[in-house]
Amino acid sequence: MLSSPLRLARCISSLAYWCAHLLVLERAHERVGGASMVVSFPRRSFAYLTVRDRMPTILTRVIDTIHRNKNKFFEEYGEEGIQAEKQTISLLSKMRNELLTDKPLLELTDSLQDTESWNQYLQRQQKQQGDQDSVSWFKSPWLYVECYMYRRVQEALWLNPPISDYDVFNEGKTQSFFESQQAMMTLCTYVEGLNKNMEGLSKNQLLEHFNKLLQVSLWGNKCDLSISAGQDNSQKTSPIDSLDSLQPFILVNDSNRVWSALISPQRPGQSKETALVRVDIVLDNSGFELFTDLVLADFLVSSRLAHEIHFHGKSFPWFVSDVTANDFQWTIRQTTAANHKWMSKSGVQWMSHLKDGAWSYHDHPFWTQPHEFCDMEADAPDLYATLQGADLVLFKGDLNYRKLTGDREWDHTASFHTALRGFGPAPLCSLRTLKANVQVGLQPGQGERLGSQDPEWMTSGKYAVVQFDNAKSEQKD
Ligand SMILES: O=P(O)(O)OC[C@@]1(O)O[C@H](CO)[C@@H](O)[C@@H]1O
Ligand SMILES: [Mn+2]
């Protein structure tokens, strides 16, 4: 039975919680870049429900994970570990309360490499919003406040050594890997059959296998722990056998243009014959999705369609299931150690790609900042220049799509090229299952038809796009 002061405290907190929600403003728009960015959210919008429900749930699970590992921290670090656990939980609980009661966002106080950039972003956002309203959880762009939450989780840990580099999402990511074993074994068995005949495959057969593995990587994006607020979201069915039945759910399929970018790279000074094709993969979720990305990357190198793969991951735990360097290395080690012949063989092959330099892993801080990608050239010119060295950049997942399009309320028939607003380091393709209210490049009437058939079509993860932009030319999609 709760003591009366605690009961009173809880009652005040829930009263404050509901008052904050009554303050939720109707949708206000900033007209930026030709389309409105959602600055605040009407009740019941996906953004509103994410901030109101899913994000607090994720924070609660993070706090619970840290609490459950208290003994582990004690065993490893003694009393210091207990202190760190307590302090971290207190910081996270404070942030959760700020979120629930729509308090102003606070400047970061840690001394990480990107702290200044985050605090400048907050100041810019405040300037944009004017003085009448503080930048707060329910009155500022969803894209920003959601990214900000994950950076505050990192701050809470960073400020409490010795648990600073503890990955609060690790359990969910490793569970997603272990729960998808059957699908992974099926995939590696398929790859084994492919590799055995690789030399004899015709161009058309290569294209057929390319399309299959590109779509396996596309649908791997369903396995995302942010949309599920951490609930198990692993791959249970055969990733190859389900492709045919999933075809109708691909709303835009530019696979043929992705293929052309691969077989006839356009980098200046490169002839088709001598071209050493480089593909960059901007990763999204660990677990099964990362596995499908590694299988695709292995196929590109083994078929000699590409010679170099640059993987781009996150420099700290992000959006629950996004890939960090630890996840990347762990997944390859785990695959190598699998007691399944073809899985283990794939893991060994992946290790050798890393060893001989065909594969490399990078984690620029820009990927864990709130910026839209059209800001990259100005805010991260080094990363932009890196991407310009690719013949094709694959962007995995929904958050990347939101950053490519600025999370704006584009008309569904606006072209992908328009929505990119000048972002174009190289030919690029988004491989995304729809989990947020933004989608461009559709045919006239397609969005309306989908909306009448399935009101949740933009957020359920049931639909997907393979959306390409040949950034170098101003061609219309
Ligand atoms: O980028 P991912 O992993 O495909 O998706 C992450 C994500 O589900 O998290 C947010 C909801 O919390 C969504 O907007 C976003 O799509
Ligand atoms: Mn993700």
Short mmCIF file of C-alpha atoms and ligand atoms in Angstrom, two decimals:
data_model
loop_
_atom_site.label_atom_id
_atom_site.label_comp_id
_atom_site.label_asym_id
_atom_site.label_seq_id
_atom_site.Cartn_x
_atom_site.Cartn_y
_atom_site.Cartn_z
CA MET A 1 0.00 0.00 0.00
CA LEU A 2 1.62 3.35 -0.91
CA SER A 3 2.29 5.75 1.95
CA SER A 4 0.05 8.85 1.87
CA PRO A 5 2.87 11.31 0.90
CA LEU A 6 3.84 9.01 -1.96
CA ARG A 7 0.21 8.60 -2.97
CA LEU A 8 -0.19 12.39 -2.91
CA ALA A 9 3.01 12.82 -4.95
CA ARG A 10 1.72 10.33 -7.52
CA CYS A 11 -1.60 12.09 -7.72
CA ILE A 12 0.07 15.51 -8.27
CA SER A 13 2.36 14.01 -10.90
CA SER A 14 -0.52 12.45 -12.83
CA LEU A 15 -2.52 15.70 -12.52
CA ALA A 16 0.50 17.58 -13.97
CA TYR A 17 0.69 14.93 -16.68
CA TRP A 18 -2.90 15.46 -17.80
CA CYS A 19 -2.61 19.26 -17.55
CA ALA A 20 0.36 19.09 -19.91
CA HIS A 21 -1.70 17.14 -22.40
CA LEU A 22 -4.57 19.59 -22.24
CA LEU A 23 -1.98 22.19 -23.25
CA VAL A 24 -1.14 20.28 -26.40
CA LEU A 25 -1.44 22.88 -29.12
CA GLU A 26 -3.30 22.25 -32.34
CA ARG A 27 -0.93 21.53 -35.18
CA ALA A 28 1.20 24.61 -35.77
CA HIS A 29 3.32 24.82 -38.87
CA GLU A 30 6.60 26.28 -39.84
CA ARG A 31 6.68 26.74 -43.58
CA VAL A 32 10.22 25.67 -44.29
CA GLY A 33 11.47 24.30 -47.58
CA GLY A 34 8.11 24.33 -49.25
CA ALA A 35 6.37 22.01 -46.83
CA SER A 36 5.33 22.27 -43.24
CA MET A 37 7.29 20.63 -40.46
CA VAL A 38 5.11 19.41 -37.68
CA VAL A 39 5.98 21.73 -34.78
CA SER A 40 3.48 20.35 -32.37
CA PHE A 41 1.02 17.58 -32.65
CA PRO A 42 -2.76 17.30 -32.69
CA ARG A 43 -4.18 14.80 -30.26
CA ARG A 44 -4.08 11.17 -31.42
CA SER A 45 -1.49 11.85 -34.16
CA PHE A 46 1.23 9.20 -34.39
CA ALA A 47 3.78 11.78 -33.30
CA TYR A 48 1.68 12.78 -30.28
CA LEU A 49 1.09 9.16 -29.25
CA THR A 50 4.81 8.43 -29.66
CA VAL A 51 5.80 11.31 -27.38
CA ARG A 52 2.94 10.71 -24.93
CA ASP A 53 3.11 6.94 -24.71
CA ARG A 54 5.97 5.17 -26.52
CA MET A 55 8.84 7.38 -25.43
CA PRO A 56 7.91 7.27 -21.70
CA THR A 57 7.53 3.48 -22.03
CA ILE A 58 11.00 3.23 -23.55
CA LEU A 59 12.41 5.35 -20.70
CA THR A 60 10.66 3.16 -18.12
CA ARG A 61 12.20 0.06 -19.71
CA VAL A 62 15.64 1.73 -19.66
CA ILE A 63 15.28 2.56 -15.96
CA ASP A 64 14.10 -0.99 -15.26
CA THR A 65 17.07 -2.45 -17.19
CA ILE A 66 19.56 -0.39 -15.19
CA HIS A 67 17.86 -1.34 -11.92
CA ARG A 68 17.86 -5.04 -12.83
CA ASN A 69 21.63 -4.87 -13.41
CA LYS A 70 22.38 -3.27 -10.03
CA ASN A 71 24.07 -6.42 -8.69
CA LYS A 72 26.14 -6.73 -11.83
CA PHE A 73 27.37 -3.15 -11.36
CA PHE A 74 28.14 -3.95 -7.70
CA GLU A 75 30.10 -7.09 -8.63
CA GLU A 76 32.06 -5.23 -11.28
CA TYR A 77 32.57 -1.85 -9.61
CA GLY A 78 31.67 -2.24 -5.94
CA GLU A 79 29.99 0.65 -4.12
CA GLU A 80 30.86 3.01 -6.99
CA GLY A 81 28.70 0.90 -9.29
CA ILE A 82 25.75 1.16 -6.90
CA GLN A 83 26.15 4.94 -6.69
CA ALA A 84 26.33 5.21 -10.47
CA GLU A 85 23.21 3.06 -10.86
CA LYS A 86 21.29 5.22 -8.41
CA GLN A 87 22.44 8.50 -9.97
CA THR A 88 21.70 7.38 -13.51
CA ILE A 89 18.19 6.25 -12.57
CA SER A 90 17.58 9.56 -10.84
CA LEU A 91 18.61 11.52 -13.96
CA LEU A 92 16.47 9.35 -16.21
CA SER A 93 13.44 9.58 -13.90
CA LYS A 94 13.83 13.36 -13.86
CA MET A 95 13.87 13.41 -17.67
CA ARG A 96 10.82 11.12 -17.81
CA ASN A 97 8.93 13.56 -15.60
CA GLU A 98 10.02 16.51 -17.77
CA LEU A 99 8.69 14.62 -20.79
CA LEU A 100 5.38 13.67 -19.16
CA THR A 101 4.73 17.25 -18.04
CA ASP A 102 5.98 18.97 -21.22
CA LYS A 103 8.82 20.84 -19.50
CA PRO A 104 11.38 22.86 -21.51
CA LEU A 105 14.22 20.90 -23.07
CA LEU A 106 17.49 21.45 -21.19
CA GLU A 107 21.00 22.05 -22.44
CA LEU A 108 23.32 19.06 -22.19
CA THR A 109 25.86 19.20 -19.37
CA ASP A 110 28.23 16.40 -20.33
CA SER A 111 31.44 17.09 -22.21
CA LEU A 112 31.03 14.82 -25.17
CA GLN A 113 32.31 15.67 -28.66
CA ASP A 114 28.83 16.69 -29.85
CA THR A 115 27.57 18.52 -26.74
CA GLU A 116 28.15 21.97 -28.19
CA SER A 117 26.43 21.04 -31.44
CA TRP A 118 23.35 19.79 -29.55
CA ASN A 119 23.19 22.93 -27.39
CA GLN A 120 23.52 25.17 -30.45
CA TYR A 121 20.70 23.21 -32.08
CA LEU A 122 18.51 23.87 -29.02
CA GLN A 123 19.29 27.59 -29.19
CA ARG A 124 18.47 27.66 -32.91
CA GLN A 125 15.22 25.83 -32.27
CA GLN A 126 14.32 28.31 -29.51
CA LYS A 127 15.03 31.21 -31.85
CA GLN A 128 12.84 29.65 -34.51
CA GLN A 129 9.99 29.18 -32.06
CA GLY A 130 10.25 32.71 -30.67
CA ASP A 131 9.98 33.69 -27.02
CA GLN A 132 6.36 32.90 -26.31
CA ASP A 133 6.99 29.15 -25.96
CA SER A 134 10.03 27.30 -24.63
CA VAL A 135 11.32 24.47 -26.72
CA SER A 136 9.53 21.58 -25.06
CA TRP A 137 8.56 17.96 -25.60
CA PHE A 138 5.06 18.59 -26.96
CA LYS A 139 5.65 21.94 -28.66
CA SER A 140 8.71 21.23 -30.79
CA PRO A 141 9.41 19.07 -33.83
CA TRP A 142 8.86 15.39 -33.10
CA LEU A 143 12.04 14.45 -34.98
CA TYR A 144 14.07 16.71 -32.69
CA VAL A 145 12.55 15.75 -29.33
CA GLU A 146 12.77 12.03 -30.11
CA CYS A 147 16.47 12.28 -31.03
CA TYR A 148 17.04 14.52 -27.99
CA MET A 149 15.60 11.87 -25.65
CA TYR A 150 18.19 9.28 -26.75
CA ARG A 151 21.00 11.80 -26.38
CA ARG A 152 19.82 12.59 -22.82
CA VAL A 153 19.92 8.85 -22.03
CA GLN A 154 23.55 8.88 -23.21
CA GLU A 155 24.22 11.95 -21.01
CA ALA A 156 22.77 10.23 -17.93
CA LEU A 157 25.12 7.29 -18.40
CA TRP A 158 28.10 9.38 -19.43
CA LEU A 159 27.85 11.46 -16.26
CA ASN A 160 28.06 8.30 -14.13
CA PRO A 161 31.24 6.38 -14.66
CA PRO A 162 31.95 3.50 -14.23
CA ILE A 163 28.76 2.58 -16.11
CA SER A 164 29.24 5.25 -18.81
CA ASP A 165 29.58 2.80 -21.67
CA TYR A 166 26.81 0.45 -20.53
CA ASP A 167 24.43 -0.21 -23.48
CA VAL A 168 20.93 -0.01 -21.96
CA PHE A 169 19.45 -1.52 -25.16
CA ASN A 170 21.89 -4.42 -25.49
CA GLU A 171 19.54 -7.07 -24.07
CA GLY A 172 16.84 -6.25 -26.63
CA LYS A 173 19.28 -6.22 -29.54
CA THR A 174 20.92 -9.54 -28.67
CA GLN A 175 17.51 -11.14 -28.01
CA SER A 176 16.37 -10.01 -31.46
CA PHE A 177 19.40 -11.79 -32.93
CA PHE A 178 18.78 -15.03 -31.03
CA GLU A 179 15.05 -15.01 -31.77
CA SER A 180 15.72 -14.77 -35.53
CA GLN A 181 18.04 -17.79 -35.80
CA GLN A 182 15.76 -19.85 -38.06
CA ALA A 183 15.41 -17.00 -40.55
CA MET A 184 19.18 -16.43 -40.46
CA MET A 185 19.91 -20.10 -41.14
CA THR A 186 17.48 -20.08 -44.08
CA LEU A 187 19.17 -16.99 -45.47
CA CYS A 188 22.70 -18.40 -45.15
CA THR A 189 21.62 -21.66 -46.80
CA TYR A 190 20.28 -19.62 -49.72
CA VAL A 191 23.57 -17.69 -49.90
CA GLU A 192 25.56 -20.95 -49.89
CA GLY A 193 23.60 -22.16 -52.91
CA LEU A 194 24.16 -18.84 -54.62
CA ASN A 195 27.91 -18.75 -53.95
CA LYS A 196 28.34 -22.27 -55.32
CA ASN A 197 27.11 -21.14 -58.76
CA MET A 198 28.18 -17.50 -58.65
CA GLU A 199 30.70 -17.78 -61.52
CA GLY A 200 28.15 -19.25 -63.86
CA LEU A 201 25.34 -16.77 -63.21
CA SER A 202 24.15 -14.63 -66.11
CA LYS A 203 23.58 -10.87 -65.66
CA ASN A 204 19.84 -11.51 -65.46
CA GLN A 205 20.28 -14.21 -62.82
CA LEU A 206 22.53 -11.84 -60.84
CA LEU A 207 19.84 -9.18 -61.10
CA GLU A 208 17.22 -11.64 -59.84
CA HIS A 209 19.29 -12.55 -56.77
CA PHE A 210 20.15 -8.87 -56.21
CA ASN A 211 16.48 -7.95 -56.15
CA LYS A 212 15.72 -10.74 -53.70
CA LEU A 213 18.48 -9.79 -51.25
CA LEU A 214 17.69 -6.09 -51.58
CA GLN A 215 14.11 -6.84 -50.57
CA VAL A 216 15.22 -9.12 -47.74
CA SER A 217 17.24 -6.16 -46.43
CA LEU A 218 14.24 -3.87 -46.99
CA TRP A 219 11.85 -6.08 -44.97
CA GLY A 220 14.54 -6.64 -42.33
CA ASN A 221 13.62 -3.08 -41.32
CA LYS A 222 10.36 -4.35 -39.83
CA CYS A 223 12.49 -5.67 -36.96
CA ASP A 224 12.81 -2.36 -35.12
CA LEU A 225 12.56 -2.13 -31.33
CA SER A 226 11.69 1.56 -31.23
CA ILE A 227 8.34 1.17 -32.95
CA SER A 228 7.63 -1.78 -30.66
CA ALA A 229 8.86 0.20 -27.62
CA GLY A 230 11.28 -2.61 -26.93
CA GLN A 231 8.85 -5.54 -27.32
CA ASP A 232 10.31 -8.52 -29.21
CA ASN A 233 10.18 -7.76 -32.92
CA SER A 234 12.35 -10.52 -34.42
CA GLN A 235 11.99 -12.28 -37.78
CA LYS A 236 9.93 -15.44 -37.40
CA THR A 237 9.13 -16.39 -41.04
CA SER A 238 11.40 -17.34 -43.93
CA PRO A 239 12.78 -14.11 -45.37
CA ILE A 240 13.06 -15.56 -48.88
CA ASP A 241 9.74 -17.42 -49.13
CA SER A 242 7.76 -14.40 -47.93
CA LEU A 243 9.07 -12.03 -50.64
CA ASP A 244 6.39 -12.81 -53.22
CA SER A 245 3.55 -12.22 -50.78
CA LEU A 246 5.16 -8.93 -49.69
CA GLN A 247 5.52 -7.52 -53.23
CA PRO A 248 2.12 -5.70 -53.21
CA PHE A 249 3.18 -3.83 -50.08
CA ILE A 250 6.13 -2.16 -51.80
CA LEU A 251 4.62 1.21 -52.72
CA VAL A 252 7.58 2.54 -54.71
CA ASN A 253 10.09 0.13 -56.25
CA ASP A 254 13.12 1.75 -57.89
CA SER A 255 15.22 -1.44 -57.73
CA ASN A 256 15.99 -1.18 -61.44
CA ARG A 257 17.53 2.27 -60.91
CA VAL A 258 19.56 0.98 -57.98
CA TRP A 259 20.84 -1.83 -60.24
CA SER A 260 21.84 0.70 -62.95
CA ALA A 261 23.76 2.77 -60.40
CA LEU A 262 25.66 -0.42 -59.52
CA ILE A 263 26.49 -1.69 -63.00
CA SER A 264 27.13 1.67 -64.60
CA PRO A 265 28.62 3.90 -61.91
CA GLN A 266 28.80 7.56 -62.82
CA ARG A 267 31.75 8.73 -60.78
CA PRO A 268 33.88 11.14 -62.81
CA GLY A 269 37.08 9.58 -64.10
CA GLN A 270 35.74 6.05 -63.68
CA SER A 271 35.13 3.98 -66.79
CA LYS A 272 32.60 1.17 -66.57
CA GLU A 273 35.33 -1.43 -67.03
CA THR A 274 37.80 -0.12 -64.45
CA ALA A 275 35.20 1.11 -61.98
CA LEU A 276 35.85 -0.07 -58.43
CA VAL A 277 32.29 0.26 -57.20
CA ARG A 278 31.82 1.44 -53.64
CA VAL A 279 28.49 1.06 -51.86
CA ASP A 280 27.84 2.79 -48.53
CA ILE A 281 25.16 1.36 -46.26
CA VAL A 282 23.78 3.72 -43.62
CA LEU A 283 22.68 1.09 -41.14
CA ASP A 284 19.59 1.08 -38.98
CA ASN A 285 18.65 -1.72 -36.58
CA SER A 286 20.80 -4.44 -35.08
CA GLY A 287 19.55 -8.02 -34.81
CA PHE A 288 17.93 -9.48 -37.91
CA GLU A 289 18.00 -6.25 -39.95
CA LEU A 290 21.78 -5.92 -39.59
CA PHE A 291 22.12 -9.59 -40.54
CA THR A 292 20.23 -8.98 -43.79
CA ASP A 293 22.43 -5.95 -44.53
CA LEU A 294 25.57 -8.05 -44.05
CA VAL A 295 24.17 -10.77 -46.34
CA LEU A 296 23.42 -8.15 -49.02
CA ALA A 297 26.88 -6.60 -48.63
CA ASP A 298 28.52 -10.02 -48.89
CA PHE A 299 26.60 -10.75 -52.10
CA LEU A 300 27.66 -7.40 -53.62
CA VAL A 301 31.34 -8.20 -52.98
CA SER A 302 31.20 -11.94 -53.79
CA SER A 303 29.46 -11.21 -57.11
CA ARG A 304 31.96 -8.41 -57.76
CA LEU A 305 29.08 -5.99 -58.30
CA ALA A 306 30.89 -3.90 -55.70
CA HIS A 307 34.45 -3.89 -54.42
CA GLU A 308 34.09 -1.83 -51.27
CA ILE A 309 31.32 -1.54 -48.69
CA HIS A 310 31.39 1.25 -46.09
CA PHE A 311 28.98 0.66 -43.21
CA HIS A 312 27.79 3.67 -41.19
CA GLY A 313 26.52 2.98 -37.67
CA LYS A 314 25.78 4.95 -34.51
CA SER A 315 28.46 6.13 -32.07
CA PHE A 316 26.24 5.40 -29.04
CA PRO A 317 23.01 3.41 -28.32
CA TRP A 318 20.21 5.02 -30.33
CA PHE A 319 16.48 4.50 -30.98
CA VAL A 320 16.59 1.26 -28.96
CA SER A 321 17.83 -1.07 -31.70
CA ASP A 322 20.20 0.95 -33.88
CA VAL A 323 23.60 -0.55 -34.65
CA THR A 324 26.71 0.48 -32.68
CA ALA A 325 30.29 -0.69 -33.31
CA ASN A 326 29.86 -3.28 -30.53
CA ASP A 327 26.70 -4.62 -32.15
CA PHE A 328 28.41 -4.81 -35.53
CA GLN A 329 31.41 -6.77 -34.23
CA TRP A 330 29.26 -8.93 -31.91
CA THR A 331 26.90 -9.92 -34.74
CA ILE A 332 29.78 -11.05 -36.97
CA ARG A 333 31.46 -12.95 -34.11
CA GLN A 334 28.16 -14.56 -33.11
CA THR A 335 27.47 -15.64 -36.72
CA THR A 336 30.95 -17.12 -37.04
CA ALA A 337 30.37 -19.08 -33.81
CA ALA A 338 26.93 -20.36 -34.89
CA ASN A 339 26.49 -24.13 -34.84
CA HIS A 340 25.02 -23.98 -38.32
CA LYS A 341 27.48 -24.76 -41.14
CA TRP A 342 26.39 -22.07 -43.59
CA MET A 343 25.86 -19.39 -40.95
CA SER A 344 29.33 -19.98 -39.60
CA LYS A 345 30.74 -19.95 -43.14
CA SER A 346 29.08 -16.57 -43.75
CA GLY A 347 30.54 -15.19 -40.52
CA VAL A 348 34.03 -16.32 -41.54
CA GLN A 349 33.56 -14.68 -44.95
CA TRP A 350 32.39 -11.43 -43.32
CA MET A 351 35.43 -11.42 -41.02
CA SER A 352 37.72 -11.74 -44.04
CA HIS A 353 35.98 -8.85 -45.84
CA LEU A 354 36.77 -6.70 -42.79
CA LYS A 355 40.32 -8.01 -42.63
CA ASP A 356 41.14 -7.41 -46.30
CA GLY A 357 39.52 -3.97 -46.31
CA ALA A 358 36.61 -4.73 -48.65
CA TRP A 359 34.36 -3.84 -45.71
CA SER A 360 34.86 -0.99 -43.22
CA TYR A 361 32.77 0.35 -40.34
CA HIS A 362 32.36 4.06 -39.52
CA ASP A 363 30.30 5.96 -36.95
CA HIS A 364 30.31 9.70 -37.51
CA PRO A 365 28.58 11.76 -34.72
CA PHE A 366 26.23 13.31 -37.30
CA TRP A 367 24.14 10.13 -37.43
CA THR A 368 23.21 10.58 -33.75
CA GLN A 369 22.24 14.22 -34.04
CA PRO A 370 18.79 15.63 -34.86
CA HIS A 371 19.76 17.28 -38.16
CA GLU A 372 17.92 16.72 -41.40
CA PHE A 373 20.25 15.36 -44.09
CA CYS A 374 19.93 18.49 -46.22
CA ASP A 375 21.97 20.16 -43.42
CA MET A 376 24.80 17.62 -43.70
CA GLU A 377 26.95 19.51 -46.23
CA ALA A 378 27.00 22.55 -43.92
CA ASP A 379 27.04 20.82 -40.53
CA ALA A 380 29.19 17.77 -41.29
CA PRO A 381 31.17 18.57 -44.48
CA ASP A 382 33.64 15.78 -43.74
CA LEU A 383 30.88 13.16 -43.71
CA TYR A 384 29.30 14.65 -46.84
CA ALA A 385 32.65 14.42 -48.61
CA THR A 386 33.00 10.80 -47.47
CA LEU A 387 29.61 9.91 -48.95
CA GLN A 388 30.56 11.63 -52.20
CA GLY A 389 33.14 8.87 -52.64
CA ALA A 390 30.39 6.27 -52.98
CA ASP A 391 28.73 5.10 -56.19
CA LEU A 392 25.57 4.30 -54.25
CA VAL A 393 24.40 5.06 -50.69
CA LEU A 394 21.71 2.84 -49.19
CA PHE A 395 19.79 4.46 -46.32
CA LYS A 396 18.10 1.85 -44.15
CA GLY A 397 14.97 2.51 -42.17
CA ASP A 398 12.36 4.97 -41.23
CA LEU A 399 14.27 7.46 -39.10
CA ASN A 400 16.72 7.95 -41.96
CA TYR A 401 13.77 8.53 -44.30
CA ARG A 402 12.37 11.13 -41.91
CA LYS A 403 15.76 12.90 -41.94
CA LEU A 404 16.09 12.61 -45.74
CA THR A 405 12.69 14.31 -46.18
CA GLY A 406 12.95 16.60 -43.13
CA ASP A 407 9.93 14.88 -41.55
CA ARG A 408 7.77 17.43 -43.35
CA GLU A 409 4.15 17.17 -44.33
CA TRP A 410 4.86 16.74 -48.02
CA ASP A 411 2.08 15.94 -50.44
CA HIS A 412 2.40 12.25 -51.19
CA THR A 413 2.95 13.09 -54.87
CA ALA A 414 5.88 15.44 -54.16
CA SER A 415 8.95 13.89 -55.78
CA PHE A 416 11.64 12.26 -53.61
CA HIS A 417 14.17 14.59 -55.31
CA THR A 418 12.18 17.63 -54.17
CA ALA A 419 11.87 16.32 -50.62
CA LEU A 420 15.65 15.84 -50.42
CA ARG A 421 16.05 19.63 -50.80
CA GLY A 422 19.49 19.48 -52.35
CA PHE A 423 20.89 16.56 -50.35
CA GLY A 424 22.76 14.47 -52.88
CA PRO A 425 26.34 13.36 -52.15
CA ALA A 426 25.86 10.38 -54.47
CA PRO A 427 23.11 8.28 -56.06
CA LEU A 428 21.07 7.15 -53.06
CA CYS A 429 18.29 4.77 -52.18
CA SER A 430 16.05 4.58 -49.13
CA LEU A 431 15.07 1.06 -48.05
CA ARG A 432 12.32 1.82 -45.56
CA THR A 433 9.26 0.27 -43.99
CA LEU A 434 6.73 3.00 -43.23
CA LYS A 435 6.57 3.85 -39.52
CA ALA A 436 5.93 7.61 -39.52
CA ASN A 437 3.56 10.07 -41.21
CA VAL A 438 5.76 11.09 -44.09
CA GLN A 439 5.79 9.56 -47.59
CA VAL A 440 6.62 11.16 -50.95
CA GLY A 441 6.97 9.97 -54.52
CA LEU A 442 3.59 8.28 -54.77
CA GLN A 443 1.33 8.26 -57.82
CA PRO A 444 -1.70 10.61 -57.87
CA GLY A 445 -4.46 9.00 -55.79
CA GLN A 446 -2.19 6.26 -54.36
CA GLY A 447 -2.06 7.84 -50.89
CA GLU A 448 -5.78 8.42 -50.79
CA ARG A 449 -6.47 4.80 -51.85
CA LEU A 450 -4.14 3.46 -49.17
CA GLY A 451 -5.73 5.73 -46.55
CA SER A 452 -9.20 4.47 -47.38
CA GLN A 453 -8.07 0.81 -47.30
CA ASP A 454 -5.86 1.04 -44.22
CA PRO A 455 -5.84 4.17 -41.98
CA GLU A 456 -2.58 2.99 -40.38
CA TRP A 457 -0.74 2.53 -43.71
CA MET A 458 1.92 5.14 -42.94
CA THR A 459 2.82 3.90 -39.46
CA SER A 460 2.14 0.16 -39.22
CA GLY A 461 5.40 -1.01 -40.83
CA LYS A 462 3.31 -3.12 -43.25
CA TYR A 463 4.27 -1.07 -46.31
CA ALA A 464 7.69 -0.21 -47.67
CA VAL A 465 9.55 1.74 -50.35
CA VAL A 466 12.70 1.23 -52.39
CA GLN A 467 13.11 4.88 -53.31
CA PHE A 468 16.03 6.06 -55.45
CA ASP A 469 17.40 9.49 -56.31
CA ASN A 470 20.17 10.08 -58.78
CA ALA A 471 21.22 13.13 -56.84
CA LYS A 472 23.76 14.29 -59.35
CA SER A 473 21.21 15.21 -61.96
CA GLU A 474 18.16 17.36 -61.52
CA GLN A 475 16.09 14.62 -63.08
CA LYS A 476 12.46 14.39 -62.05
CA ASP A 477 11.51 11.16 -60.33
O1 LIG B 1 14.52 3.98 -38.15
P1 LIG B 1 13.69 2.78 -37.82
O2 LIG B 1 14.39 1.87 -36.86
O3 LIG B 1 13.16 2.08 -39.05
O4 LIG B 1 12.39 3.30 -37.08
C1 LIG B 1 12.56 3.99 -35.87
C2 LIG B 1 11.21 4.52 -35.47
O5 LIG B 1 10.28 3.48 -35.49
O6 LIG B 1 11.14 5.12 -34.23
C3 LIG B 1 10.15 6.13 -34.29
C4 LIG B 1 9.03 5.85 -33.36
O7 LIG B 1 9.51 5.94 -32.05
C5 LIG B 1 9.66 6.16 -35.68
O8 LIG B 1 9.39 7.39 -36.14
C6 LIG B 1 10.79 5.61 -36.39
O9 LIG B 1 10.39 5.13 -37.53
MN MN B 2 16.16 2.16 -35.89
#
